[in-house]
Amino acid sequence: MWEYSDKVREHFFNPRNSGPLEAANGIGDVGSIQCGDALRLMLKVNPDTETIEDAHFQTFGCGSAIASSSALTEIIKGMSLDDALKVSNQNIADYLDGLPPEKMHCSVMGREALQAAIANYRGEKWSDDHEEGALVCKCFAVDAVLIEDVVKANNLNTVEEVTFYTKAGGGCAACHEGIEEILAKIKAERAGPGEVSPPLKPLAPKPAAAPKLTLVQRIKKIEEVLESIRPMLIRDHGDVDLVEVQGRNIYVNLKGACSGCMMEASTLGGIQQKLIEALGELVQVLPVSYMPAEA
Amino acid sequence: MEPIYLDNNATTRVDPAAVEAMLPFFTEHFGNASSIHAFGSKVGQALKQARQQVQTLLGAEHDSEIIFTSCGTESDSTAILSALRAQPERNTVITTVVEHPAILSLCDWLEKEGYIVHKLKVDKKGRLDLDLYKSLLHDGVAMVSAMWANNETGTLFPVEKMAELAAAKGIMFHTDAVQAVGKIPMSLKDSKIDMLSLSGHKLHAPKGIGVLYLRRGCRFRPLLRGGHQERGRRAGTENSPSIIALGRAAELALEHLDYENTEIKRLRDKLEKGILAQVTHAFVTGDITNRLPNTCNIAFEYVEGEAILLLLNKMGIAASSGSACTSGSLEPSHVMRAMGIPYTAAHGTIRFSLSRYTTEAEINHVIEAVPPIIAQLRKLSPYWKENGPVENPEEAFAPAYA
Ligand SMILES: Cc1ncc(COP(=O)(O)O)c(C=O)c1O
Ligand code: FES
């Protein structure tokens, strides 16, 4: 059986705030019975103060799904809607003294139900480009969808590269076969149906072909890109700063929840892709810790 | 109350008599059976006896048809890889979609290596279509591998009949009988089965000991090459204590075969009826009239299996589930999906598997414990309302994504 913390067990055996909430004025449904996880979050929001006066849940799911739901209702009761929106899935997991890597998605579901319920209260439509794949790397909790995205975005070809960007594969090595399969699949897709596509399509703009920017223009562009990403990072309790530009190496400082978390490498990969597009040249985004000492 | 163990298809308690039989072989008789001196000869005799005890349980013609291995998984791998290597002109393996991962993962890998694998589908009750099977038997098939009994539902496949059909076309037949051996009678000498896998820890012998039965005359290639142990068919110094315990356990299994098929079956049926009489929206999966006497797999709709197991565990009851969450994948058990069990039920399947240690009092206790657990979880479920599932669950619960 899973290594559940005492807190998870406690919330599973004695769930708080379970069952329907008659006075609910914001309801969020996420998940489905097909996936084996479904959660309905019901909020009673005070329209004058925009605070959550009560929160209930109904969950179909495993022990950690029920515990995550219970924890979420406890966390958000009494919060303003704006504060509640800042609750991250990591907050839910932390509240429960952690969840096994295979179960982190239960806390993600809790956060999504919260967003859906608040959107429902505000009369907005909430949709999520939610896509979750089978867990490939158990050591670092990386799923197939994330690996595919990163491989495609960064044109990766080897397990070592995937490990560099996502950490997947950097532990016990059990997932190397799975990562290789993903690489092979994407390689086949890249090759496409032989006759139709032109033989060798450059996947990224050639550095030489890109218009030369001055250093100031480059830094301005880089700042613009970082600015556009910042809200997303802040939502996850993180932030990013530009530290130094040295040729094609761009050093940034990831802060808050992003730094050191399992997703750091993929966050950097995502920023890098955006910068390559914006600058029209191949650059490498590196954490500041990689900056040569003498620089 | 003592904890109640109803997970005997996962593993079993080693019979005290088997423990007693093996202990001297750690200490007094620690010798290597291959040695000439006296330390070895005592061990050699004991191994011979164990081989005969297993031979008797399987109803094999010769004791040399018994090869000791390290586990059921090794026996499975040895069988299939041997068939492919011994017959390089044949490149196809026929198996079924409901096999244990010991077979399925190997077959998936073989496919990647370029072999052709046909996985026979099953119907709603987990049964095979024998006419389709017959039509797939051709000269390119190196081996058919079909499990004797399914580990999740206990459903029995007609392997004796299937082996005859394969033999008629000159095709080798292997059966993963890890769950069947010791629970149902068998007589391999009267069958056309060429190879059979068994695993000690499913029949009250220790973990880490298995057997590959290899019919005399069947072409064979070893998996492990090295010394001449097991006549060179499985190199590596024999795990003598475990082999000797397995021999004793095989003897005991044979003695209890009647009990298994009368008393254990009665308790299993009582458990099943007792639960279903109190819990609505629940049903037994698999081929109910044709399954192992000790296994019962119940699907509880609108609840999730892992949550059930945690609550059972809290009450001191051990069982297992085919839910996605217990396997760490997103899909519920491949066996349940293969039978077309709807998702509303597949995530909530619970397997109870009994043994000769199971008592009537334990069964009575479980019959009492299960219904409130299901009711408690259904109360939490957005798909459940008062006394039944919400009408039109897909509409009542409208997720932002699915
Ligand atoms: C049908 C079946 N085959 C093979 C195995 C694997 O046996 P072992 O654990 O000895 O490798 C099992 C055990 O779970 C099983 O149920
Ligand atoms: S599972 Fe990926 S490194 Fe261990």
XYZ file of C-alpha atoms and ligand atoms in Angstrom:
717
model
C 0.000 0.000 0.000
C 0.986 3.598 -0.435
C 3.053 5.460 2.075
C 0.412 7.906 3.205
C 1.176 10.466 5.873
C -0.801 10.380 9.100
C -2.488 13.580 7.986
C -3.699 11.977 4.746
C -5.017 8.991 6.676
C -6.717 11.228 9.176
C -8.500 13.264 6.498
C -9.452 10.116 4.632
C -10.908 8.331 7.643
C -12.593 11.477 8.965
C -13.261 13.694 5.988
C -14.251 17.263 6.851
C -17.096 19.056 5.092
C -18.281 16.124 2.984
C -21.684 15.908 1.350
C -23.930 18.355 -0.490
C -24.108 22.027 0.507
C -27.638 23.364 0.116
C -26.708 27.031 0.137
C -23.912 26.678 -2.417
C -23.657 29.483 -4.942
C -20.506 28.283 -6.670
C -20.038 24.685 -7.810
C -17.041 23.176 -9.568
C -17.032 19.671 -11.042
C -13.803 18.124 -12.306
C -12.624 14.636 -13.257
C -14.757 11.744 -14.363
C -15.627 8.257 -13.344
C -13.612 6.921 -16.294
C -10.409 8.250 -14.787
C -11.341 6.900 -11.386
C -11.364 10.371 -9.866
C -14.189 12.878 -9.742
C -14.629 15.829 -7.446
C -17.437 18.300 -6.867
C -16.574 21.347 -4.806
C -19.436 23.470 -3.450
C -18.840 26.986 -2.136
C -21.072 29.333 -0.212
C -19.692 32.770 -1.017
C -20.794 35.939 0.743
C -21.592 38.256 -2.169
C -20.820 41.423 -0.165
C -17.405 40.454 1.113
C -16.553 37.869 -1.556
C -15.364 35.507 1.144
C -15.940 31.775 1.267
C -18.251 31.150 4.213
C -18.581 27.441 3.727
C -17.154 24.750 1.476
C -18.242 21.162 0.974
C -17.111 18.365 -1.334
C -18.238 15.109 -2.839
C -15.533 12.848 -4.200
C -15.365 9.573 -6.044
C -11.790 8.447 -5.739
C -8.973 6.887 -3.831
C -7.745 7.684 -0.340
C -5.639 10.651 -1.349
C -8.380 12.099 -3.574
C -10.752 12.137 -0.626
C -8.086 13.482 1.740
C -7.097 16.221 -0.759
C -10.722 17.288 -1.127
C -11.176 17.408 2.615
C -7.959 19.408 3.071
C -8.946 21.860 0.360
C -12.260 22.710 2.021
C -10.458 23.307 5.303
C -7.848 25.530 3.668
C -10.251 27.800 1.807
C -12.975 28.294 4.388
C -12.926 31.930 5.449
C -10.696 33.019 2.581
C -11.499 35.765 0.114
C -12.001 34.543 -3.418
C -8.831 36.253 -4.556
C -6.805 34.590 -1.829
C -8.418 31.245 -2.524
C -7.338 31.463 -6.162
C -3.757 31.652 -4.973
C -3.987 28.235 -3.292
C -1.774 25.914 -5.277
C -1.833 22.166 -5.491
C 1.444 22.183 -3.590
C -0.321 24.031 -0.739
C -2.861 21.207 -0.574
C -0.133 18.557 -0.610
C 1.832 20.457 2.046
C -1.252 20.745 4.232
C -1.412 16.946 4.153
C 2.313 16.600 4.931
C 2.951 15.510 1.367
C 1.505 13.023 -1.120
C 3.256 10.143 -2.928
C 4.385 11.217 -6.446
C 1.767 8.991 -8.077
C -0.893 10.841 -6.122
C 0.057 14.450 -6.755
C -2.625 14.640 -9.415
C -5.214 14.350 -6.646
C -4.097 17.720 -5.298
C -4.049 19.173 -8.824
C -7.659 18.098 -9.163
C -8.500 19.920 -5.958
C -7.033 23.158 -7.251
C -8.867 22.806 -10.538
C -12.176 22.213 -8.788
C -11.542 25.388 -6.824
C -10.930 27.419 -9.975
C -14.002 25.899 -11.579
C -16.187 26.658 -8.552
C -15.061 30.284 -8.349
C -15.595 30.726 -12.074
C -19.051 29.254 -11.641
C -19.823 31.712 -8.839
C -18.641 34.628 -10.967
C -20.706 33.456 -13.893
C -17.610 32.797 -15.925
C -16.838 29.758 -17.930
C -13.813 27.878 -16.768
C -12.030 25.484 -18.980
C -8.737 23.830 -18.609
C -6.511 22.395 -21.269
C -6.152 19.613 -18.779
C -4.272 16.717 -20.085
C -2.701 14.113 -17.922
C -0.671 11.192 -19.098
C 0.432 7.980 -17.522
C 3.198 8.450 -15.006
C 6.451 7.591 -16.761
C 9.108 8.525 -14.232
C 8.136 7.648 -10.694
C 11.318 9.032 -9.165
C 10.465 12.579 -10.237
C 6.720 12.311 -10.878
C 6.889 13.158 -14.578
C 4.098 12.005 -16.857
C 4.040 11.150 -20.548
C 2.285 14.344 -21.615
C 4.918 16.554 -20.023
C 7.754 14.555 -21.556
C 6.119 14.691 -24.979
C 5.598 18.431 -24.744
C 9.151 19.104 -23.678
C 10.619 16.758 -26.289
C 8.604 18.447 -29.024
C 9.232 21.983 -27.842
C 12.952 21.507 -27.513
C 13.551 19.007 -30.243
C 15.126 16.489 -27.887
C 16.589 13.218 -29.089
C 18.113 11.367 -26.167
C 17.173 10.169 -22.704
C 19.996 12.323 -21.293
C 18.431 15.442 -22.815
C 15.028 14.535 -21.444
C 16.605 14.107 -18.015
C 18.259 17.499 -18.322
C 14.985 19.235 -19.125
C 12.528 17.330 -16.943
C 14.626 15.288 -14.503
C 12.741 12.212 -15.738
C 15.183 9.327 -15.960
C 17.692 10.824 -13.547
C 16.966 8.395 -10.736
C 16.660 4.630 -10.756
C 16.684 4.310 -14.583
C 13.544 2.160 -14.606
C 11.792 4.619 -16.932
C 14.488 4.795 -19.627
C 12.669 2.309 -21.822
C 9.473 4.358 -21.523
C 11.266 7.603 -22.350
C 12.920 5.976 -25.342
C 9.515 4.916 -26.581
C 8.230 8.478 -26.379
C 11.307 9.737 -28.214
C 10.869 7.129 -30.927
C 7.200 7.992 -31.340
C 7.883 11.694 -31.702
C 10.758 11.039 -34.060
C 8.398 9.045 -36.255
C 5.873 11.872 -36.141
C 8.553 14.404 -37.054
C 9.540 12.321 -40.034
C 5.895 12.466 -41.076
C 4.443 10.721 -44.102
C 7.616 10.553 -46.206
C 6.550 11.692 -49.657
C 4.371 14.631 -48.718
C 6.600 16.696 -46.466
C 9.773 18.360 -47.687
C 12.818 16.257 -46.857
C 14.531 18.306 -44.169
C 12.422 20.991 -42.612
C 14.445 23.091 -40.227
C 12.657 22.858 -36.892
C 13.933 26.108 -35.478
C 14.871 29.273 -37.313
C 18.516 29.109 -38.315
C 20.562 31.479 -36.157
C 22.346 32.853 -39.197
C 19.121 33.798 -40.925
C 17.818 35.747 -37.969
C 18.107 39.524 -38.088
C 20.889 40.725 -35.833
C 19.638 42.514 -32.743
C 21.707 44.846 -30.628
C 22.388 43.748 -27.076
C 19.916 46.321 -25.754
C 17.223 45.167 -28.206
C 17.842 41.579 -27.183
C 17.572 42.317 -23.486
C 14.396 44.311 -24.054
C 12.876 41.418 -25.934
C 13.948 38.981 -23.261
C 12.345 41.140 -20.576
C 9.137 41.323 -22.632
C 8.982 37.541 -22.844
C 9.662 37.087 -19.140
C 6.970 39.672 -18.391
C 4.464 37.673 -20.409
C 5.289 34.486 -18.516
C 5.366 36.061 -15.079
C 1.607 35.897 -14.287
C 1.641 32.176 -14.870
C 4.572 31.700 -12.532
C 3.073 33.929 -9.882
C -0.058 31.846 -9.986
C 2.128 28.901 -9.002
C 3.791 30.987 -6.287
C 6.959 31.591 -8.247
C 8.695 34.302 -10.204
C 11.574 34.791 -12.592
C 14.294 37.451 -12.993
C 16.776 38.015 -15.761
C 20.307 37.914 -14.331
C 22.742 37.917 -17.228
C 23.012 37.447 -20.968
C 26.216 35.940 -22.280
C 26.120 35.210 -25.984
C 23.536 32.512 -26.458
C 23.347 31.701 -22.754
C 20.617 33.486 -20.820
C 20.830 33.145 -17.041
C 17.685 33.573 -14.988
C 16.784 33.352 -11.352
C 13.729 31.210 -10.644
C 12.146 32.090 -7.345
C 9.538 30.795 -4.957
C 7.702 27.607 -5.678
C 9.449 27.193 -9.027
C 12.971 26.999 -7.748
C 14.126 23.557 -6.857
C 10.744 22.041 -7.585
C 10.457 19.073 -9.851
C 9.155 21.257 -12.616
C 12.043 23.711 -12.611
C 13.712 22.140 -15.609
C 10.515 22.113 -17.612
C 9.767 25.701 -16.638
C 13.169 26.703 -17.987
C 12.498 24.661 -21.115
C 9.238 26.519 -21.666
C 10.859 29.919 -21.198
C 13.627 28.932 -23.559
C 11.180 27.972 -26.277
C 9.399 31.327 -26.017
C 12.715 33.183 -26.146
C 13.870 31.256 -29.203
C 10.673 32.263 -30.956
C 10.861 35.897 -29.891
C 14.541 36.398 -30.634
C 14.670 34.312 -33.760
C 17.887 32.682 -32.603
C 18.881 29.620 -30.680
C 19.493 30.441 -27.061
C 19.867 28.407 -23.931
C 18.113 29.389 -20.729
C 19.998 28.333 -17.633
C 19.463 28.744 -13.912
C 21.769 31.315 -12.392
C 23.589 28.553 -10.530
C 25.027 27.466 -13.896
C 26.688 30.850 -14.481
C 30.458 30.551 -14.746
C 32.052 31.894 -11.575
C 34.425 34.301 -13.267
C 31.637 36.016 -15.224
C -10.037 -9.939 16.417
C -6.896 -11.131 14.630
C -6.312 -9.589 11.205
C -8.194 -11.392 8.442
C -6.148 -12.294 5.394
C -8.210 -12.667 2.228
C -5.460 -11.937 -0.272
C -4.146 -15.429 -0.902
C -3.926 -14.923 -4.665
C -1.267 -12.300 -3.942
C 0.708 -14.572 -1.671
C 0.157 -17.141 1.064
C 1.400 -17.924 4.530
C 4.096 -20.610 4.457
C 2.719 -23.784 5.987
C 4.476 -24.475 9.324
C 5.219 -28.014 8.140
C 7.000 -26.569 5.105
C 8.996 -24.242 7.335
C 9.945 -27.168 9.524
C 11.062 -29.166 6.505
C 13.303 -26.422 5.162
C 15.011 -25.205 8.346
C 17.685 -27.959 8.655
C 18.857 -27.084 5.160
C 20.044 -23.689 6.350
C 22.087 -25.199 9.164
C 22.863 -28.905 9.476
C 22.497 -29.692 5.799
C 23.891 -26.572 4.259
C 25.913 -28.484 1.650
C 25.885 -28.068 -2.087
C 23.972 -30.864 -3.773
C 26.629 -31.033 -6.480
C 29.414 -31.940 -4.031
C 30.708 -35.470 -3.806
C 31.166 -35.468 -0.042
C 28.621 -36.295 2.601
C 27.572 -32.684 3.104
C 26.156 -32.659 -0.382
C 24.583 -36.065 -0.677
C 21.958 -35.510 2.005
C 20.843 -32.393 0.151
C 20.788 -34.242 -3.147
C 18.427 -36.849 -1.702
C 16.110 -34.214 -0.286
C 15.966 -32.387 -3.626
C 15.054 -35.627 -5.347
C 12.216 -36.143 -2.925
C 10.945 -32.592 -3.437
C 11.033 -33.074 -7.192
C 8.891 -36.161 -6.823
C 6.434 -34.383 -4.544
C 5.930 -31.665 -7.154
C 5.719 -34.299 -9.885
C 2.908 -36.023 -7.986
C 0.947 -32.805 -7.474
C 1.140 -32.008 -11.195
C 0.517 -35.581 -12.303
C 3.662 -35.480 -14.438
C 5.041 -38.651 -15.949
C 8.741 -38.187 -14.985
C 10.393 -36.342 -12.138
C 12.996 -35.023 -14.583
C 10.222 -32.942 -16.140
C 10.346 -30.675 -13.085
C 12.815 -27.757 -13.351
C 13.206 -25.570 -10.267
C 13.425 -21.850 -10.989
C 13.426 -18.685 -8.894
C 9.754 -17.722 -9.392
C 6.695 -17.909 -11.590
C 7.926 -15.000 -13.662
C 11.188 -16.750 -14.485
C 9.312 -19.882 -15.513
C 7.072 -17.834 -17.820
C 9.992 -16.038 -19.443
C 11.976 -19.245 -19.820
C 9.064 -21.008 -21.526
C 8.296 -18.385 -24.154
C 11.878 -17.421 -24.933
C 12.822 -21.101 -25.198
C 10.062 -21.769 -27.721
C 11.217 -18.861 -29.891
C 14.904 -19.746 -29.705
C 14.406 -23.454 -30.283
C 12.282 -22.770 -33.359
C 13.833 -19.786 -35.134
C 11.683 -20.445 -38.188
C 8.583 -19.555 -36.149
C 7.991 -15.945 -35.126
C 4.499 -15.833 -33.622
C 3.223 -16.204 -30.066
C -0.455 -16.593 -29.230
C -1.579 -15.539 -25.774
C -4.558 -13.809 -24.163
C -5.350 -10.234 -23.147
C -5.935 -11.201 -19.515
C -2.558 -12.797 -18.719
C -0.463 -11.741 -15.758
C 2.150 -9.051 -16.536
C 4.768 -11.835 -16.315
C 3.482 -12.880 -19.750
C 2.042 -9.637 -21.108
C 5.057 -7.407 -20.516
C 7.312 -10.016 -22.041
C 5.036 -10.264 -25.086
C 4.921 -6.487 -25.457
C 8.687 -6.470 -25.494
C 8.804 -9.330 -28.003
C 6.547 -7.305 -30.279
C 9.007 -4.441 -30.133
C 11.749 -6.890 -31.014
C 9.835 -7.780 -34.164
C 7.912 -10.904 -33.175
C 4.220 -11.249 -33.859
C 1.966 -11.590 -30.821
C -1.745 -12.441 -31.030
C -3.637 -11.683 -27.859
C -6.937 -13.527 -27.715
C -9.790 -11.369 -26.472
C -12.316 -12.458 -23.853
C -16.058 -11.952 -23.550
C -17.996 -10.309 -20.709
C -17.402 -13.281 -18.462
C -13.735 -13.516 -19.322
C -14.089 -16.509 -21.665
C -12.146 -17.196 -24.864
C -13.565 -17.843 -28.322
C -12.140 -21.277 -29.144
C -13.175 -21.172 -32.806
C -11.211 -17.989 -33.294
C -8.319 -19.583 -31.424
C -8.392 -22.605 -33.740
C -8.315 -20.380 -36.796
C -5.128 -18.692 -35.586
C -3.087 -21.895 -35.235
C -0.650 -22.079 -38.128
C 2.942 -23.067 -38.950
C 4.410 -19.732 -37.927
C 3.266 -20.057 -34.318
C 6.116 -20.959 -31.970
C 4.029 -21.206 -28.838
C 0.604 -20.723 -27.342
C 0.673 -19.426 -23.769
C -2.618 -19.234 -21.885
C -3.118 -19.009 -18.139
C -4.905 -21.868 -16.422
C -6.624 -19.627 -13.871
C -6.890 -15.865 -13.850
C -5.358 -14.210 -10.805
C -8.019 -11.487 -10.538
C -11.261 -13.349 -11.195
C -10.221 -16.984 -10.821
C -11.741 -17.732 -14.237
C -10.432 -21.014 -15.670
C -9.394 -21.368 -19.298
C -9.870 -24.763 -21.009
C -6.123 -25.202 -21.317
C -6.220 -28.980 -21.734
C -8.489 -28.599 -24.742
C -6.421 -25.705 -26.081
C -3.228 -27.742 -25.727
C -4.780 -30.562 -27.751
C -5.766 -28.177 -30.509
C -2.242 -26.737 -30.568
C -0.617 -30.186 -30.516
C -2.734 -31.248 -33.473
C -1.024 -28.477 -35.437
C 2.434 -29.222 -34.032
C 2.497 -26.095 -31.860
C 4.002 -25.972 -28.367
C 1.644 -25.119 -25.524
C 2.546 -23.369 -22.265
C 0.258 -22.521 -19.398
C 0.855 -20.068 -16.556
C -0.709 -22.181 -13.814
C 0.622 -20.077 -10.956
C -2.897 -19.579 -9.578
C -4.238 -23.016 -10.470
C -1.655 -25.405 -9.026
C -2.738 -26.713 -5.651
C -6.297 -25.405 -6.048
C -7.647 -27.669 -8.769
C -6.669 -31.261 -9.682
C -4.398 -31.767 -12.674
C -2.764 -34.650 -14.478
C -0.204 -33.386 -16.945
C 0.699 -36.844 -18.215
C -2.811 -37.147 -19.617
C -2.637 -33.777 -21.298
C -0.831 -32.245 -24.254
C 0.545 -29.383 -22.187
C 4.260 -28.971 -23.005
C 5.235 -26.461 -20.359
C 3.658 -25.160 -17.164
C 4.705 -22.460 -14.696
C 4.031 -22.542 -10.981
C 5.140 -20.379 -8.089
C 5.759 -21.621 -4.556
C 4.403 -18.648 -2.663
C 0.888 -19.154 -3.999
C 0.613 -22.591 -2.400
C 2.001 -22.066 1.090
C 5.666 -22.489 0.122
C 8.184 -19.627 0.394
C 8.552 -16.740 -2.031
C 11.303 -16.858 -4.613
C 10.892 -20.472 -5.665
C 9.145 -21.624 -8.821
C 8.902 -24.536 -11.194
C 8.864 -24.929 -14.923
C 7.345 -28.213 -15.978
C 8.901 -29.306 -19.279
C 7.396 -32.301 -21.030
C 10.001 -34.895 -21.956
C 10.844 -34.592 -25.626
C 9.877 -30.939 -25.915
C 12.620 -28.853 -27.548
C 14.187 -26.486 -25.071
C 16.744 -23.692 -24.725
C 17.797 -22.538 -21.225
C 17.416 -18.961 -20.076
C 20.339 -19.123 -17.649
C 23.463 -20.936 -18.823
C 26.231 -22.025 -16.489
C 26.638 -25.076 -14.291
C 24.921 -28.397 -14.808
C 22.213 -27.905 -12.151
C 18.745 -28.959 -13.274
C 20.521 -30.906 -16.034
C 21.834 -27.705 -17.524
C 18.329 -26.448 -18.175
C 18.538 -23.875 -15.386
C 22.038 -23.161 -14.155
C 22.718 -21.780 -10.687
C 23.156 -23.516 -7.344
C 19.815 -24.877 -6.174
C 17.876 -22.941 -3.534
C 17.685 -26.151 -1.539
C 15.787 -24.953 1.567
C 13.033 -23.433 -0.572
C 12.876 -26.361 -2.963
C 12.449 -28.722 -0.035
C 9.732 -26.505 1.460
C 7.990 -26.414 -1.910
C 8.078 -30.202 -2.056
C 6.416 -30.438 1.336
C 3.910 -27.730 0.401
C 3.052 -29.617 -2.788
C 2.362 -32.723 -0.742
C 0.117 -30.752 1.608
C -1.701 -29.082 -1.294
C -2.541 -32.472 -2.722
C -3.871 -33.613 0.666
C -6.071 -30.510 0.884
C -7.346 -30.535 -2.679
C -10.714 -31.943 -1.643
C -11.033 -29.451 1.188
C -10.198 -26.640 -1.227
C -12.957 -27.647 -3.609
C -15.617 -28.263 -0.964
C -15.097 -26.301 2.234
C -13.163 -23.315 0.877
C -15.578 -23.106 -2.008
C -18.493 -23.114 0.431
C -16.954 -20.270 2.444
C -16.235 -18.310 -0.731
C -19.830 -18.717 -1.885
C -21.118 -17.727 1.535
C -19.000 -14.570 1.493
C -20.151 -13.644 -1.968
C -23.847 -14.218 -1.291
C -23.610 -12.542 2.096
C -22.196 -9.351 0.632
C -24.404 -9.203 -2.443
C -27.529 -9.744 -0.331
C -26.794 -6.491 1.496
C -25.146 -4.273 -1.126
C -26.993 -3.097 -4.204
C -25.250 -2.127 -7.427
C -22.574 -4.756 -6.974
C -21.866 -7.886 -8.999
C -19.408 -10.756 -9.302
C -16.971 -10.560 -12.223
C -15.614 -13.432 -14.304
C -16.983 -16.826 -15.259
C -18.972 -17.557 -12.114
C -19.618 -21.246 -12.702
C -16.119 -21.996 -13.922
C -13.512 -20.532 -11.623
C -11.108 -21.251 -8.798
C -12.834 -22.351 -5.583
C -11.047 -19.740 -3.456
C -11.478 -16.565 -5.501
C -14.268 -14.041 -5.529
C -14.085 -10.718 -7.318
C -16.863 -8.228 -6.671
C -17.354 -4.954 -8.503
C -18.908 -2.231 -6.359
C -20.326 0.490 -8.566
C -19.709 4.193 -7.906
C -16.939 3.695 -5.365
C -13.202 3.491 -5.796
C -11.282 0.348 -4.878
C -8.336 1.847 -3.080
C -10.629 3.732 -0.739
C -12.441 0.455 0.024
C -9.133 -1.298 0.735
C -8.010 1.438 3.119
C -11.221 1.162 5.102
C -11.071 -2.646 5.074
C -7.476 -2.453 6.222
C -8.514 -0.256 9.100
C -10.870 -3.034 10.171
C -8.068 -5.583 9.928
C -9.234 -7.094 6.641
C -6.744 -7.599 3.790
C -7.967 -7.889 0.199
C -6.909 -6.375 -3.115
C -8.353 -4.226 -5.875
C -8.196 -3.774 -9.632
C -8.533 -0.028 -9.316
C -6.161 2.227 -11.222
C -4.976 3.820 -8.037
C -3.615 0.636 -6.529
C -1.433 0.029 -9.567
C -0.210 3.584 -10.019
C -1.614 3.815 -13.536
C -4.589 5.774 -14.821
C -6.408 2.739 -16.135
C -8.227 0.210 -14.014
C -7.183 -3.456 -14.251
C -6.599 -4.739 -17.785
C -8.587 -7.843 -16.888
C -11.694 -5.811 -15.992
C -11.334 -3.638 -19.089
C -10.882 -6.735 -21.279
C -14.209 -8.084 -20.004
C -15.848 -4.769 -20.827
C -16.702 -3.995 -17.195
C -17.888 -0.363 -17.318
C -15.670 2.264 -15.731
C -18.407 2.964 -13.189
C -17.639 -0.467 -11.744
C -14.095 -1.309 -12.858
C -12.512 1.146 -10.447
C -14.376 -0.446 -7.573
C -13.462 -4.110 -7.984
C -12.317 -5.978 -4.904
C -10.778 -9.438 -4.911
C -11.211 -11.678 -1.901
C -9.063 -14.814 -2.096
C -9.347 -17.482 0.585
C -7.051 -20.261 1.752
C -7.297 -23.338 3.928
C -6.520 -21.074 6.887
C -9.675 -19.032 6.342
C -12.324 -19.653 9.012
C -16.084 -19.382 9.055
C -15.884 -16.737 11.794
C -13.648 -14.615 9.569
C -16.052 -14.867 6.659
C -18.955 -13.886 8.917
C -16.999 -10.892 10.101
C -16.207 -9.719 6.576
C -19.838 -10.110 5.526
C -20.720 -7.715 8.323
C -17.897 -5.271 7.675
C -18.206 -4.680 3.947
C -21.697 -3.175 3.512
C -21.183 -0.175 5.847
C -17.865 0.595 4.148
C -19.470 0.721 0.735
C -22.315 2.842 2.109
C -19.879 5.243 3.737
C -17.949 5.792 0.493
C -21.068 6.093 -1.612
C -22.218 8.850 0.703
C -19.113 10.791 -0.310
C -19.540 10.119 -4.021
C -20.992 12.764 -6.351
C -22.494 9.903 -8.343
C -24.596 8.634 -5.457
C -27.730 10.002 -3.833
C -29.521 8.611 -0.779
C -30.267 5.070 -1.919
C -29.012 4.784 -5.457
C -26.865 6.293 -8.159
C -27.872 9.748 -9.344
C -30.047 9.522 -12.405
C -28.043 9.947 -15.510
C -24.719 10.281 -13.712
C -22.952 11.685 -16.766
C -25.309 14.651 -16.839
C -25.796 15.247 -13.146
C -22.084 15.590 -12.768
C -20.881 18.011 -15.435
C -17.138 18.344 -15.189
C -15.237 21.155 -16.876
C -13.155 18.436 -18.435
C -13.282 14.676 -18.458
C -0.977 -15.744 -12.919
C 0.344 -15.354 -12.352
N 1.468 -15.549 -13.074
C 2.677 -15.216 -12.598
C 2.839 -14.655 -11.354
C 4.216 -14.283 -10.899
O 4.751 -15.193 -9.999
P 6.056 -14.815 -9.169
O 5.651 -13.772 -8.201
O 6.486 -16.079 -8.486
O 7.078 -14.359 -10.153
C 1.707 -14.449 -10.558
C 1.842 -13.841 -9.209
O 1.266 -12.806 -8.902
C 0.434 -14.792 -11.073
O -0.690 -14.577 -10.356
S 11.490 6.202 -12.576
Fe 12.524 7.646 -13.746
S 14.470 7.623 -12.908
Fe 13.376 6.317 -11.560
